[in-house]
Amino acid sequence: MPYKNLSLLAALASLLAFAGVSEAARLTRTPYLQSVTPTSALVAFRTDVDCAPRVRFGLGTDTSRIATAPATGRLHVVKLEGLQAGAEHSYAVEACGATTQPVRFTTATPPGSGRVRFAAVGDFGTGATSEISVGRTILSRKPHFFLGLGDGAYDNGTDSEHQTKLFQPLAPLLAEVPIYTTPGNHEYLTDKAQPYVDNFYLPTNNPAGTERYYSFDWGPAHVISLDSSCLLALGVAKGRCDQAAQRAWLISDLASTQQPWKIVFFHHPPYSSAAEHGSEVKLREMYAPVFEQYGVDMVLTGHDHTYERTHPMKGNTATAGGITYLVVGTGSHAKAFVPAQPSWSAMRSNRSAGYLDVIIEDGTLTGQMVTQTGAVLDTFQITKTLPPRPEQPVLSAEHSRGSSPLEVLLTAQTSQEGATLQWDFGDGQTAEGETVSHVYAEPGSYTVTLTATDGNQVLTHSLTVTAEATAGEPTSGTEPGTQTPPPSGATPGAPSEAVPDLGLEPSPQAGCSATGAGAWLVLAAPLAWVLSRRRRHE
């Protein structure tokens, strides 16, 4: 009888061990950044089993803060909040049995401030070695963000092609640099670009609430993505976008921005001397006057697998102070030009795969066409006279770190007389005035943001306040004031292709299986909401 009990216990132990091993998660898509702002960022990834993962993150090399999924799933989008504007942060994903090595990224600087660097290229989604080389070269120059100019998943823009032609070959880049994309004609070959929409988590600030066209600010730049298949009223786009609505939104968006630099990107080129496609004259005639009226500085496109830069153009004429149009369809293989170079074409090349590197600082925009090996094929500048920039408000705090409950005295100084001073304490509470005090009752790290508004000029400044737990006080890992929305019920279905090695290794959080994922929710409440969304059908 004792032997039977021992056998039963051994069998039970074996069964439990097998269950824990078989349900440990594996990342079928490594982390990629989306929709980074001055104070937040999205980290997206996929697992091969239903799991409730978490992301460790923090300022600099610190990863002590935690954002935890409120529900299990396979498609994960974790929002990191309370970040410091224009600063380097680190994050690492812990996915129920595995973890990634920490990687760094930089948050956006507030609108109207600072310097910005970005990369742009289209027609890269082949999975070829040239795409991998271009991605590696982009990462070596450490841009703040990356603009994908369409056709990022050949041949048909399916979910599996996004995985094998975009997320796998560009995994190291996308882990550190947020990608903002626009749909190309190849994305539209599958379900009117629905897989494209499902694979990205982009801004939704147009009236339709879609990701097919949108805008965002980063420092001094206002960047607009347009759906050119819709703008051209191409049949593949019917039913998924409205040409008139997009044009009306574009005009409203350009009219309302106060940013000194305006960049527009989409797929089909208004100007191109490539032999395969060439200029979309209809698009040029309809939208160039809008761009000119509202002071667009540069228009970036792909479609033709070439690099070409126009002279500054206005009304189809090369004119000082006009708009510079570029084709940067050089993400993989190049194609031919027509023999005669048009008079509006300032520089063109089809010699190498590469990308456009752009730096904006004060009144100067500098662009370079950089090949996959790092050689520079073209350099140009756009300059403008900008009005003097008001000094940023100065924010100081007494007792910004101490035991909870913690009372903090906050003082603002600004050169803007009569400006409205609005405080956001980072715990859901706000106040106005030059000097305010606030009590943080619960332990945690809080980002205090001061916003100074004077007419159309808006300036911000932030700092971190840390309320420490008193001796013997339990801590839950929860950021006070964070609200977690109910899960949207994401549909499992991550592709099972292998992913490149980004330092994936066994997690020190011992084997968190699908059945044990709920325990994380008890032990560590979320610092930030997580969107595990059911795929949208527009």
XYZ file of C-alpha atoms in Angstrom:
538
model
C 0.000 0.000 0.000
C 2.794 2.577 0.789
C 4.362 1.786 -2.569
C 1.069 2.534 -4.294
C 0.899 5.936 -2.548
C 4.458 6.738 -3.586
C 3.682 5.763 -7.169
C 0.588 7.923 -7.150
C 2.546 10.902 -5.805
C 5.297 10.403 -8.365
C 2.772 10.244 -11.198
C 1.063 13.397 -9.946
C 4.394 15.237 -9.689
C 5.326 14.149 -13.198
C 1.972 15.325 -14.546
C 2.301 18.744 -12.888
C 5.866 19.157 -14.134
C 4.825 18.251 -17.684
C 1.896 20.708 -17.582
C 4.153 23.555 -16.431
C 6.717 22.911 -19.178
C 4.241 22.403 -22.003
C 2.374 25.656 -21.347
C 5.360 27.995 -20.900
C 5.059 30.825 -23.416
C 7.340 31.580 -26.351
C 7.411 34.898 -28.178
C 6.303 34.320 -31.756
C 6.837 38.029 -32.426
C 9.479 39.961 -30.541
C 8.620 43.378 -29.053
C 8.143 46.421 -31.285
C 7.432 50.021 -30.289
C 4.342 51.943 -31.365
C 2.840 55.422 -30.846
C 5.530 56.903 -28.611
C 4.625 60.268 -27.032
C 6.444 62.507 -24.512
C 4.954 60.526 -21.602
C 3.874 57.114 -22.963
C 4.706 54.282 -25.363
C 3.118 51.062 -26.616
C 5.070 47.787 -26.584
C 3.502 45.151 -28.858
C 4.419 41.444 -29.166
C 2.860 37.991 -29.578
C 3.010 34.741 -27.668
C 2.261 31.195 -28.793
C -0.056 30.423 -25.843
C -2.639 32.419 -23.940
C -0.639 34.331 -21.378
C -0.790 37.448 -19.179
C 2.713 38.893 -19.589
C 4.218 42.028 -18.128
C 6.745 44.661 -19.157
C 9.439 45.999 -16.850
C 10.480 49.572 -17.681
C 11.995 52.734 -16.306
C 14.156 55.789 -16.887
C 17.683 55.203 -18.199
C 18.761 51.640 -17.436
C 16.193 51.191 -14.662
C 13.491 48.554 -15.251
C 11.917 48.444 -11.793
C 8.476 49.700 -12.842
C 5.952 47.124 -14.056
C 3.071 47.184 -16.528
C 1.055 43.976 -16.361
C -1.581 42.572 -18.696
C -5.067 42.555 -17.157
C -6.119 39.500 -19.174
C -4.613 36.524 -20.939
C -4.190 36.430 -24.708
C -1.706 35.963 -27.517
C -1.690 39.420 -29.107
C -0.326 41.921 -26.610
C -0.038 45.709 -26.566
C 1.203 47.079 -23.253
C 1.039 50.817 -22.596
C 3.895 52.315 -20.580
C 2.828 55.548 -18.891
C 4.366 58.219 -16.698
C 7.517 58.462 -18.856
C 9.807 61.487 -18.930
C 9.697 63.604 -22.091
C 12.714 63.508 -24.412
C 14.540 60.981 -22.244
C 16.014 57.536 -22.752
C 14.130 54.653 -21.141
C 14.575 50.879 -20.995
C 12.098 48.006 -21.139
C 12.073 44.207 -21.068
C 9.190 41.795 -21.688
C 8.477 38.936 -19.286
C 6.182 36.573 -21.154
C 5.180 33.750 -18.823
C 8.288 31.619 -18.948
C 10.636 33.711 -21.068
C 12.090 37.213 -20.960
C 13.822 39.556 -23.385
C 17.001 41.471 -22.694
C 16.372 45.157 -21.847
C 16.475 47.538 -24.811
C 16.409 51.336 -24.876
C 14.239 53.894 -26.598
C 13.711 57.656 -26.411
C 10.412 59.400 -25.722
C 9.255 62.339 -27.831
C 10.134 65.871 -26.854
C 7.109 68.124 -26.274
C 5.651 69.891 -29.339
C 7.694 72.846 -30.540
C 10.836 71.925 -28.642
C 14.125 70.183 -29.153
C 15.821 68.414 -32.014
C 14.442 65.436 -33.910
C 16.019 62.781 -36.115
C 14.050 60.264 -38.158
C 14.497 57.694 -40.919
C 12.230 57.089 -43.919
C 12.090 54.370 -46.585
C 9.470 52.431 -48.517
C 9.184 49.215 -50.547
C 11.414 47.335 -48.115
C 9.244 44.340 -47.216
C 11.083 41.557 -49.040
C 12.946 39.881 -46.210
C 16.103 40.084 -48.347
C 19.585 40.697 -46.972
C 19.418 44.244 -48.351
C 16.403 44.974 -46.102
C 18.256 43.609 -43.089
C 21.301 45.753 -43.965
C 19.185 48.882 -44.345
C 17.562 48.218 -40.957
C 20.942 47.726 -39.327
C 22.278 50.968 -40.838
C 19.203 52.913 -39.690
C 19.622 51.626 -36.134
C 23.316 52.612 -36.098
C 22.323 56.290 -36.478
C 19.804 56.118 -33.609
C 16.787 57.963 -35.079
C 13.889 58.893 -32.818
C 11.340 57.251 -35.130
C 11.051 55.457 -38.478
C 8.605 56.253 -41.301
C 7.582 53.263 -43.448
C 6.486 54.622 -46.844
C 4.342 51.626 -47.852
C 4.830 48.138 -49.319
C 6.372 46.776 -46.142
C 5.090 43.194 -46.655
C 5.451 41.771 -50.175
C 3.746 40.351 -52.130
C 0.202 40.646 -50.796
C 0.350 42.221 -47.354
C -0.925 39.144 -45.518
C -0.457 38.626 -41.783
C 2.221 35.976 -42.334
C 4.045 38.247 -44.811
C 4.075 41.049 -42.266
C 5.716 38.570 -39.908
C 8.360 37.176 -42.277
C 9.017 40.259 -44.449
C 8.854 43.056 -41.857
C 8.821 42.084 -38.178
C 11.476 39.355 -38.412
C 14.112 41.067 -40.606
C 13.698 44.439 -38.856
C 13.254 43.083 -35.315
C 16.324 44.800 -33.742
C 15.324 48.171 -35.231
C 11.636 47.958 -34.317
C 12.441 47.014 -30.715
C 14.220 50.362 -30.173
C 12.712 52.748 -32.743
C 8.935 53.233 -33.129
C 7.655 52.701 -36.671
C 4.924 54.905 -38.173
C 3.656 53.525 -41.464
C 1.393 54.271 -44.405
C -0.384 51.639 -46.545
C 1.006 50.855 -49.997
C -0.613 49.188 -52.979
C 0.691 45.753 -51.927
C -0.913 46.033 -48.488
C -4.228 46.570 -50.262
C -4.005 43.237 -52.100
C -5.349 41.379 -49.042
C -8.753 42.311 -47.606
C -8.344 46.008 -48.430
C -5.245 46.310 -46.200
C -6.953 44.882 -43.105
C -3.890 42.788 -42.077
C -1.850 46.003 -42.237
C -4.296 47.690 -39.859
C -4.249 44.669 -37.549
C -0.457 44.534 -37.292
C 0.116 48.139 -36.237
C -1.096 50.287 -33.344
C -0.938 53.791 -34.806
C -2.602 57.076 -33.842
C -6.360 57.247 -34.476
C -6.884 61.007 -34.532
C -8.995 61.337 -37.675
C -12.821 61.607 -37.460
C -13.247 58.006 -38.622
C -10.974 56.776 -35.826
C -8.906 54.661 -38.229
C -5.169 54.092 -38.588
C -5.190 54.527 -42.373
C -4.351 58.229 -42.048
C -3.288 60.194 -38.982
C -0.828 62.762 -37.635
C 1.545 63.080 -34.703
C 4.003 65.594 -33.231
C 7.585 64.999 -32.246
C 9.517 68.005 -31.014
C 9.405 70.711 -33.730
C 7.890 68.414 -36.391
C 4.252 67.791 -37.291
C 4.078 64.558 -39.306
C 1.063 63.481 -41.386
C 0.463 60.033 -42.882
C -2.049 59.825 -45.749
C -3.615 56.838 -47.500
C -2.761 57.593 -51.140
C -4.806 54.661 -52.474
C -7.803 56.453 -51.013
C -6.641 59.885 -52.217
C -6.398 58.509 -55.768
C -9.822 56.832 -55.386
C -8.315 53.484 -56.370
C -10.794 50.625 -56.482
C -8.866 48.525 -53.964
C -9.582 51.139 -51.282
C -13.337 51.423 -51.794
C -15.357 50.737 -48.696
C -12.427 51.240 -46.315
C -11.812 54.985 -46.670
C -13.475 58.164 -47.858
C -11.483 60.407 -50.180
C -13.442 63.577 -49.389
C -13.297 62.958 -45.637
C -9.534 62.407 -45.734
C -8.972 65.604 -47.743
C -11.144 67.625 -45.355
C -9.282 66.196 -42.367
C -5.920 67.002 -43.996
C -6.871 70.656 -44.470
C -8.183 70.931 -40.914
C -5.111 69.225 -39.467
C -2.641 71.430 -41.350
C -4.578 74.576 -40.484
C -4.607 73.812 -36.770
C -0.998 72.774 -36.142
C 1.406 75.315 -34.658
C 4.503 73.226 -35.329
C 7.300 75.007 -37.250
C 8.032 72.003 -39.526
C 5.418 70.051 -41.487
C 6.210 66.670 -43.062
C 3.714 64.612 -45.108
C 4.256 61.004 -46.183
C 2.282 58.505 -48.294
C 2.995 55.821 -50.895
C 2.327 57.041 -54.464
C 4.692 59.821 -55.684
C 3.442 63.144 -57.125
C 6.863 63.481 -58.826
C 8.853 60.519 -60.157
C 10.896 59.831 -63.302
C 11.096 56.063 -62.721
C 10.275 53.934 -65.739
C 7.810 51.582 -64.028
C 5.265 53.963 -62.460
C 6.327 57.605 -62.682
C 4.441 60.665 -61.421
C 0.889 60.458 -60.119
C -0.139 63.698 -61.814
C -3.718 63.510 -60.548
C -2.540 63.369 -56.968
C -0.141 66.256 -57.567
C -2.840 68.457 -59.086
C -5.272 67.782 -56.246
C -2.964 68.027 -53.235
C 0.087 70.148 -54.091
C -1.996 73.366 -53.758
C -3.136 72.227 -50.294
C 0.443 71.495 -49.250
C 1.578 74.885 -50.550
C -1.237 76.819 -48.883
C -0.509 75.389 -45.445
C 3.281 75.469 -45.527
C 4.274 71.825 -45.921
C 8.067 71.603 -46.076
C 8.691 68.082 -47.388
C 6.669 65.239 -48.940
C 8.010 61.645 -48.690
C 6.800 58.762 -50.888
C 7.790 55.327 -52.198
C 6.163 53.068 -54.836
C 8.965 53.443 -57.403
C 12.064 51.508 -56.329
C 14.390 54.480 -56.740
C 15.676 57.525 -54.899
C 14.730 60.893 -56.365
C 14.638 64.431 -54.966
C 12.977 67.390 -56.643
C 14.008 71.010 -56.590
C 11.776 73.022 -54.240
C 8.497 73.052 -56.184
C 5.544 75.425 -56.306
C 2.878 75.262 -58.986
C 4.938 72.754 -61.051
C 7.831 75.233 -61.110
C 11.143 75.034 -59.289
C 10.957 77.946 -56.856
C 12.974 78.969 -53.794
C 10.865 78.300 -50.741
C 8.791 75.621 -52.484
C 8.162 72.040 -51.354
C 10.801 69.325 -51.666
C 9.297 66.019 -52.880
C 11.206 62.768 -52.458
C 10.804 59.200 -53.637
C 12.574 56.811 -51.242
C 11.477 53.398 -52.498
C 14.936 51.987 -51.877
C 14.285 49.503 -49.092
C 15.450 46.505 -51.120
C 16.069 46.208 -54.884
C 16.290 49.145 -57.328
C 14.611 49.658 -60.709
C 15.234 51.816 -63.782
C 14.603 55.491 -64.598
C 13.403 56.967 -67.865
C 16.492 58.050 -69.870
C 16.015 61.819 -69.721
C 16.070 63.420 -66.267
C 13.231 65.982 -65.975
C 14.007 69.617 -65.188
C 12.241 69.380 -61.807
C 14.486 66.475 -60.705
C 17.450 67.687 -58.649
C 19.023 64.287 -57.924
C 18.164 60.667 -58.645
C 19.855 57.333 -58.060
C 19.056 53.641 -58.379
C 22.522 52.375 -57.496
C 21.874 51.007 -54.018
C 19.349 50.105 -51.390
C 19.235 52.676 -48.611
C 17.095 55.144 -46.688
C 16.610 58.852 -45.987
C 18.126 60.208 -42.763
C 16.584 63.523 -41.598
C 17.633 65.867 -38.794
C 15.578 68.938 -37.844
C 17.153 71.459 -35.520
C 15.850 74.991 -35.108
C 15.418 76.476 -38.616
C 17.381 73.844 -40.531
C 16.304 70.470 -41.949
C 19.181 68.318 -43.208
C 18.506 65.205 -45.269
C 20.883 62.500 -46.451
C 20.355 59.492 -48.682
C 22.334 56.761 -46.892
C 23.050 53.407 -48.540
C 22.808 50.041 -46.841
C 26.574 50.184 -46.207
C 26.434 53.660 -44.660
C 27.719 55.624 -47.677
C 26.038 58.993 -48.347
C 24.694 59.449 -51.904
C 22.897 62.778 -51.476
C 22.775 65.637 -48.975
C 20.369 68.585 -48.979
C 19.090 71.271 -46.639
C 15.840 73.165 -46.180
C 16.102 76.349 -44.123
C 13.545 78.773 -42.762
C 13.428 81.659 -40.328
C 11.579 80.700 -37.182
C 10.171 83.103 -34.590
C 12.077 83.220 -31.292
C 11.171 80.254 -29.144
C 9.923 81.082 -25.646
C 11.924 79.668 -22.799
C 10.591 76.455 -21.333
C 8.909 76.858 -17.932
C 11.091 75.940 -14.971
C 9.622 73.484 -12.504
C 11.045 72.948 -9.025
C 9.876 70.813 -6.130
C 10.566 70.561 -2.420
C 10.572 67.040 -0.985
C 10.261 65.254 -4.343
C 11.289 62.003 -2.665
C 10.321 60.667 0.726
C 8.098 58.301 2.650
C 4.375 58.192 1.955
C 2.173 60.003 2.676
C 4.424 62.559 0.939
C 3.606 66.286 0.704
C 5.344 68.065 -2.180
C 5.562 71.824 -2.757
C 5.769 72.633 -6.493
C 6.806 75.994 -7.940
C 6.700 77.194 -11.571
C 8.684 79.976 -13.216
C 7.961 81.071 -16.785
C 8.923 83.966 -19.046
C 5.346 84.056 -20.380
C 3.533 86.722 -18.396
C -0.148 85.945 -18.051
C 0.269 82.296 -19.090
C -2.140 79.737 -17.630
C -0.224 77.229 -15.510
C -1.828 73.783 -15.289
C -0.441 71.000 -13.080
C -0.994 67.284 -13.599
C 0.243 65.441 -10.501
C 0.350 62.041 -12.218
C -2.200 60.444 -9.882
C -5.360 61.719 -11.550
C -5.368 65.041 -9.670
C -4.745 68.496 -11.192
C -4.395 72.118 -10.079
C -3.596 75.615 -11.379
C -1.256 78.358 -10.176
C 2.397 79.299 -9.815
C 2.865 77.475 -6.496
C 0.867 74.427 -5.434
C 1.180 71.650 -2.867
C 0.017 68.079 -3.216
C -0.054 64.998 -0.979
C 0.726 61.551 -2.392
C -1.014 59.130 -0.057
C 0.170 55.905 -1.710
C 3.729 54.776 -2.482
C 4.841 54.905 -6.110
C 6.609 56.966 -8.791
C 4.621 59.834 -10.285
C 5.350 62.096 -13.266
C 4.372 65.696 -12.491
C 3.718 67.718 -15.655
C 3.480 71.508 -15.820
C 1.770 72.991 -18.893
C 2.112 76.730 -19.582
C -0.418 78.006 -22.136
C -0.277 81.496 -23.636
C -2.550 81.856 -26.663
C -1.392 79.292 -29.252
C 1.921 78.690 -27.484
C 1.980 75.607 -25.263
C 5.093 74.654 -23.295
C 5.536 71.746 -20.899
C 7.997 70.542 -18.310
C 7.981 67.476 -16.068
C 9.756 65.807 -13.163
C 9.385 62.594 -11.179
C 8.159 62.415 -7.584
C 8.770 59.216 -5.612
C 6.690 58.348 -2.567
C 8.423 55.480 -0.815
C 6.747 52.799 1.250
C 7.349 53.142 4.980
C 9.090 50.334 6.804
C 6.880 47.249 6.947
C 4.340 48.628 4.520
C 3.411 46.175 1.729
C 3.830 47.334 -1.860
C 1.783 45.999 -4.726
C 3.757 47.268 -7.710
C 0.746 49.349 -8.704
C 1.102 52.892 -9.976
C -1.501 54.923 -8.082
C -3.958 56.766 -10.228
C -3.663 54.342 -13.166
C -6.943 53.196 -14.612
C -7.178 49.847 -16.328
C -9.899 49.490 -18.954
C -11.688 46.172 -19.353
C -9.980 43.750 -21.766
C -11.187 43.879 -25.335
C -11.004 40.125 -25.834
C -8.184 39.763 -28.335
C -8.535 36.833 -30.667
C -5.660 34.343 -30.413
C -3.890 33.543 -33.621
C -0.260 34.600 -33.610
C 1.814 33.169 -36.491
C 4.221 30.419 -35.505
C 7.259 31.367 -37.618
C 10.585 31.483 -35.824
C 11.779 34.900 -34.729
C 15.338 36.299 -34.708
C 17.284 36.011 -31.466
C 16.957 39.216 -29.438
C 18.377 37.755 -26.255
C 15.353 35.643 -25.362
C 16.142 33.547 -22.329
C 14.376 31.673 -19.530
C 12.610 34.048 -17.188
C 13.657 34.345 -13.548
C 9.901 34.436 -12.885
C 9.644 30.672 -12.723
C 7.485 29.037 -15.413
C 4.361 31.156 -15.663
C 1.976 28.942 -17.618
C -1.353 29.898 -19.122
C -3.122 28.450 -16.089
C -0.829 30.360 -13.695
C -1.077 33.708 -15.473
C -3.909 34.866 -13.251
C -1.589 34.667 -10.247
C 0.421 37.578 -11.681
C -2.679 39.719 -11.529
C -2.944 39.044 -7.810
C 0.749 39.609 -7.067
C 1.359 42.657 -9.281
C -1.473 44.982 -10.274
C -0.887 46.888 -13.536
C 1.036 50.140 -13.710
C -0.403 50.813 -17.152
C -3.322 49.620 -19.158
C -2.782 46.951 -21.752
C -4.710 46.703 -24.945
C -5.141 43.120 -26.102
C -7.569 43.973 -28.795
C -9.914 41.981 -30.878
C -8.980 42.595 -34.473
C -10.909 45.507 -35.866
C -13.011 45.354 -38.992
C -13.628 48.802 -40.409
